Amino acid sequence: MNSLVLRNYPHQKYKVIFNQQSGFFIRIEEKGEREPFWAESGAELLDISISNWCDKECDFCYRGSNLNGKHISIEDYEKILKYASSNNVLQVALGGGNPNQHPEFRIILQITREKYDIVPSYTTNGRGLTPEILSDTKRFCGAVAVSAYSPYKDFKLAVEKLLSYDIKTNIHFLLDSQSIETAINWLKSGNDLLNQCNAIIFLNYKPVGKNNSDEKLLKNSPLLEHFFNCVENFNETLKIGFDSCMVSGILTHLKHFNIDSLEPCEAGRFSAFISEDLKMYPCSFMIEHFDGEDLNNKDYMDIWLNSPLFKSTRSSLADKHCSTCSHQSNCLNGCPFLKEINLCK
């Protein structure tokens, strides 16, 4: 298997370098040119729900995953990969539900990496990590993210299992007005187990799903400024990252950071989401609010280039309705459809 991927897009005057082993990725625009606003050749990353099945049935799950959830068929998954491999995709992020409890998960990992030369990663709730799945994860995956939420038992066991196989492990911490206190305690007190992981990624809470609540919005927490102060003063080996939905908060509350490391929303620009029933969206959190484009009836690249949903998402991010804000060019106006999650003042 190759490790270094080099791609040139002369029509948009930039190149891409991607290391399949380390995960290093960079876009390099030609001299005197700006980084492209979106990839006309297709998404670089696909977020794919391969299952909406989950035996935890958490009441805060934005997908409402449960024991009746559907698994994607291998045939449908390969249909996506055929589109992906011929249209610019470098990585797929497998989600759900709990993706690693898909009955053919090992086959999914193998064909993604060996047959289509695309790097898979996945997010797990910690259940179903058998020795066989862990072995194939080590062999085929770029990284694994473990969802961290109370009471943290499955989370801790999963991290221990993944680390025992020397798998690159990230922590996905859902940050809301209630969990922020735990996040602060973790940042202040440290933890030997956490420090063995690659990074902790803080995900901004979105009010979607069956038990969504505006009260849990992160902007409602009086501890928000304190949280970012803890981030600023964090000096452990564990790396800290944020999803793009946190960019407005970083720009508002962090004083010292590398502006080039910011990644504003890439939905419909460099990434897309495909559900287990082959509906395509700019972002997974749109699934509750919008009708996705059906890959059973439409061509993948036609959707990427011409879908009104994708075009309107790009237009919202490119618009200048926050032009009076000095951060607009780095924030791209915040979330294009869930404005209430934005953390700017």
PDB file of N, CA and C in Angstrom, residues 7 9 12-18 24-30 33-39 42-45 88 90-91 260 262-267 269-271 304:
ATOM      1  N   ARG A   7      -1.467  15.086  -5.382  1.00  0.00           N
ATOM      2  CA  ARG A   7      -2.476  15.392  -6.404  1.00  0.00           C
ATOM      3  C   ARG A   7      -2.349  16.853  -6.827  1.00  0.00           C
ATOM      4  N   TYR A   9      -4.168  19.989  -9.040  1.00  0.00           N
ATOM      5  CA  TYR A   9      -5.407  20.497  -9.618  1.00  0.00           C
ATOM      6  C   TYR A   9      -5.105  21.810 -10.336  1.00  0.00           C
ATOM      7  N   GLN A  12      -7.636  24.714 -10.635  1.00  0.00           N
ATOM      8  CA  GLN A  12      -7.860  25.543  -9.454  1.00  0.00           C
ATOM      9  C   GLN A  12      -6.547  26.032  -8.831  1.00  0.00           C
ATOM     10  N   LYS A  13      -5.453  25.680  -9.488  1.00  0.00           N
ATOM     11  CA  LYS A  13      -4.128  26.213  -9.150  1.00  0.00           C
ATOM     12  C   LYS A  13      -3.683  25.861  -7.723  1.00  0.00           C
ATOM     13  N   TYR A  14      -3.841  24.584  -7.388  1.00  0.00           N
ATOM     14  CA  TYR A  14      -3.309  24.124  -6.101  1.00  0.00           C
ATOM     15  C   TYR A  14      -2.979  22.642  -6.169  1.00  0.00           C
ATOM     16  N   LYS A  15      -2.216  22.187  -5.184  1.00  0.00           N
ATOM     17  CA  LYS A  15      -1.827  20.783  -5.056  1.00  0.00           C
ATOM     18  C   LYS A  15      -2.207  20.293  -3.664  1.00  0.00           C
ATOM     19  N   VAL A  16      -2.277  18.976  -3.520  1.00  0.00           N
ATOM     20  CA  VAL A  16      -2.557  18.344  -2.237  1.00  0.00           C
ATOM     21  C   VAL A  16      -1.490  17.303  -1.950  1.00  0.00           C
ATOM     22  N   ILE A  17      -1.022  17.281  -0.720  1.00  0.00           N
ATOM     23  CA  ILE A  17      -0.123  16.223  -0.243  1.00  0.00           C
ATOM     24  C   ILE A  17      -0.795  15.550   0.944  1.00  0.00           C
ATOM     25  N   PHE A  18      -0.888  14.226   0.886  1.00  0.00           N
ATOM     26  CA  PHE A  18      -1.518  13.464   1.971  1.00  0.00           C
ATOM     27  C   PHE A  18      -0.682  12.236   2.277  1.00  0.00           C
ATOM     28  N   PHE A  24      -0.855  13.279   7.830  1.00  0.00           N
ATOM     29  CA  PHE A  24      -0.483  14.643   7.447  1.00  0.00           C
ATOM     30  C   PHE A  24      -1.150  15.020   6.137  1.00  0.00           C
ATOM     31  N   PHE A  25      -1.744  16.218   6.108  1.00  0.00           N
ATOM     32  CA  PHE A  25      -2.457  16.684   4.924  1.00  0.00           C
ATOM     33  C   PHE A  25      -2.236  18.181   4.760  1.00  0.00           C
ATOM     34  N   ILE A  26      -2.003  18.589   3.521  1.00  0.00           N
ATOM     35  CA  ILE A  26      -1.827  20.019   3.268  1.00  0.00           C
ATOM     36  C   ILE A  26      -2.262  20.351   1.842  1.00  0.00           C
ATOM     37  N   ARG A  27      -2.887  21.518   1.697  1.00  0.00           N
ATOM     38  CA  ARG A  27      -3.160  22.080   0.370  1.00  0.00           C
ATOM     39  C   ARG A  27      -2.125  23.163   0.104  1.00  0.00           C
ATOM     40  N   ILE A  28      -1.545  23.139  -1.076  1.00  0.00           N
ATOM     41  CA  ILE A  28      -0.512  24.127  -1.432  1.00  0.00           C
ATOM     42  C   ILE A  28      -0.965  24.847  -2.689  1.00  0.00           C
ATOM     43  N   GLU A  29      -1.310  26.106  -2.536  1.00  0.00           N
ATOM     44  CA  GLU A  29      -1.739  26.887  -3.688  1.00  0.00           C
ATOM     45  C   GLU A  29      -0.519  27.392  -4.460  1.00  0.00           C
ATOM     46  N   GLU A  30      -0.704  27.636  -5.752  1.00  0.00           N
ATOM     47  CA  GLU A  30       0.378  28.172  -6.568  1.00  0.00           C
ATOM     48  C   GLU A  30       0.745  29.578  -6.101  1.00  0.00           C
ATOM     49  N   GLU A  33      -1.503  32.765  -5.527  1.00  0.00           N
ATOM     50  CA  GLU A  33      -2.904  32.348  -5.526  1.00  0.00           C
ATOM     51  C   GLU A  33      -3.391  32.098  -4.098  1.00  0.00           C
ATOM     52  N   ARG A  34      -4.692  32.186  -3.895  1.00  0.00           N
ATOM     53  CA  ARG A  34      -5.293  31.880  -2.596  1.00  0.00           C
ATOM     54  C   ARG A  34      -5.756  30.434  -2.586  1.00  0.00           C
ATOM     55  N   GLU A  35      -5.852  29.856  -1.385  1.00  0.00           N
ATOM     56  CA  GLU A  35      -6.394  28.496  -1.263  1.00  0.00           C
ATOM     57  C   GLU A  35      -7.813  28.475  -1.812  1.00  0.00           C
ATOM     58  N   PRO A  36      -8.162  27.451  -2.586  1.00  0.00           N
ATOM     59  CA  PRO A  36      -9.502  27.413  -3.174  1.00  0.00           C
ATOM     60  C   PRO A  36     -10.578  27.369  -2.099  1.00  0.00           C
ATOM     61  N   PHE A  37     -11.723  27.954  -2.394  1.00  0.00           N
ATOM     62  CA  PHE A  37     -12.820  27.958  -1.439  1.00  0.00           C
ATOM     63  C   PHE A  37     -13.479  26.592  -1.342  1.00  0.00           C
ATOM     64  N   TRP A  38     -13.499  25.849  -2.445  1.00  0.00           N
ATOM     65  CA  TRP A  38     -14.058  24.495  -2.440  1.00  0.00           C
ATOM     66  C   TRP A  38     -13.391  23.665  -3.528  1.00  0.00           C
ATOM     67  N   ALA A  39     -13.483  22.348  -3.385  1.00  0.00           N
ATOM     68  CA  ALA A  39     -12.827  21.426  -4.306  1.00  0.00           C
ATOM     69  C   ALA A  39     -13.780  21.067  -5.438  1.00  0.00           C
ATOM     70  N   GLY A  42     -14.323  17.346  -6.328  1.00  0.00           N
ATOM     71  CA  GLY A  42     -15.045  16.448  -5.419  1.00  0.00           C
ATOM     72  C   GLY A  42     -14.497  16.499  -4.014  1.00  0.00           C
ATOM     73  N   ALA A  43     -15.274  15.969  -3.077  1.00  0.00           N
ATOM     74  CA  ALA A  43     -14.896  15.994  -1.660  1.00  0.00           C
ATOM     75  C   ALA A  43     -13.592  15.248  -1.417  1.00  0.00           C
ATOM     76  N   GLU A  44     -12.764  15.778  -0.530  1.00  0.00           N
ATOM     77  CA  GLU A  44     -11.546  15.088  -0.118  1.00  0.00           C
ATOM     78  C   GLU A  44     -11.843  14.080   0.985  1.00  0.00           C
ATOM     79  N   LEU A  45     -12.863  14.371   1.787  1.00  0.00           N
ATOM     80  CA  LEU A  45     -13.255  13.504   2.896  1.00  0.00           C
ATOM     81  C   LEU A  45     -14.738  13.198   2.810  1.00  0.00           C
ATOM     82  N   ASN A  88     -11.658  12.049  -6.211  1.00  0.00           N
ATOM     83  CA  ASN A  88     -10.912  12.942  -5.322  1.00  0.00           C
ATOM     84  C   ASN A  88     -10.844  12.531  -3.857  1.00  0.00           C
ATOM     85  N   LEU A  90      -9.852  11.116  -0.389  1.00  0.00           N
ATOM     86  CA  LEU A  90      -8.633  10.578   0.201  1.00  0.00           C
ATOM     87  C   LEU A  90      -8.913   9.747   1.447  1.00  0.00           C
ATOM     88  N   GLN A  91      -9.957  10.126   2.198  1.00  0.00           N
ATOM     89  CA  GLN A  91     -10.265   9.470   3.463  1.00  0.00           C
ATOM     90  C   GLN A  91     -11.771   9.315   3.610  1.00  0.00           C
ATOM     91  N   ASP A 260      -3.203  29.714  10.982  1.00  0.00           N
ATOM     92  CA  ASP A 260      -3.179  28.805   9.833  1.00  0.00           C
ATOM     93  C   ASP A 260      -3.700  27.415  10.187  1.00  0.00           C
ATOM     94  N   LEU A 262      -6.483  26.894  11.857  1.00  0.00           N
ATOM     95  CA  LEU A 262      -7.942  26.920  11.936  1.00  0.00           C
ATOM     96  C   LEU A 262      -8.572  26.247  10.726  1.00  0.00           C
ATOM     97  N   GLU A 263      -9.616  25.489  10.978  1.00  0.00           N
ATOM     98  CA  GLU A 263     -10.352  24.846   9.891  1.00  0.00           C
ATOM     99  C   GLU A 263     -11.824  25.209  10.012  1.00  0.00           C
ATOM    100  N   PRO A 264     -12.254  26.283   9.340  1.00  0.00           N
ATOM    101  CA  PRO A 264     -13.685  26.620   9.368  1.00  0.00           C
ATOM    102  C   PRO A 264     -14.485  25.556   8.639  1.00  0.00           C
ATOM    103  N   CYS A 265     -15.790  25.666   8.697  1.00  0.00           N
ATOM    104  CA  CYS A 265     -16.671  24.632   8.159  1.00  0.00           C
ATOM    105  C   CYS A 265     -16.302  24.243   6.725  1.00  0.00           C
ATOM    106  N   GLU A 266     -16.118  22.950   6.493  1.00  0.00           N
ATOM    107  CA  GLU A 266     -15.779  22.455   5.165  1.00  0.00           C
ATOM    108  C   GLU A 266     -16.952  21.724   4.507  1.00  0.00           C
ATOM    109  N   ALA A 267     -18.130  21.791   5.123  1.00  0.00           N
ATOM    110  CA  ALA A 267     -19.308  21.112   4.581  1.00  0.00           C
ATOM    111  C   ALA A 267     -19.635  21.627   3.185  1.00  0.00           C
ATOM    112  N   ARG A 269     -17.762  21.989   0.848  1.00  0.00           N
ATOM    113  CA  ARG A 269     -16.565  22.588   0.243  1.00  0.00           C
ATOM    114  C   ARG A 269     -15.491  21.540  -0.004  1.00  0.00           C
ATOM    115  N   PHE A 270     -15.142  20.812   1.042  1.00  0.00           N
ATOM    116  CA  PHE A 270     -14.143  19.752   0.923  1.00  0.00           C
ATOM    117  C   PHE A 270     -14.628  18.428   1.518  1.00  0.00           C
ATOM    118  N   SER A 271     -15.820  18.416   2.089  1.00  0.00           N
ATOM    119  CA  SER A 271     -16.334  17.197   2.709  1.00  0.00           C
ATOM    120  C   SER A 271     -17.831  17.066   2.473  1.00  0.00           C
ATOM    121  N   TRP A 304     -22.573  16.817  -6.037  1.00  0.00           N
ATOM    122  CA  TRP A 304     -21.519  17.664  -5.490  1.00  0.00           C
ATOM    123  C   TRP A 304     -21.467  19.021  -6.194  1.00  0.00           C
TER     124      TRP A 304
END
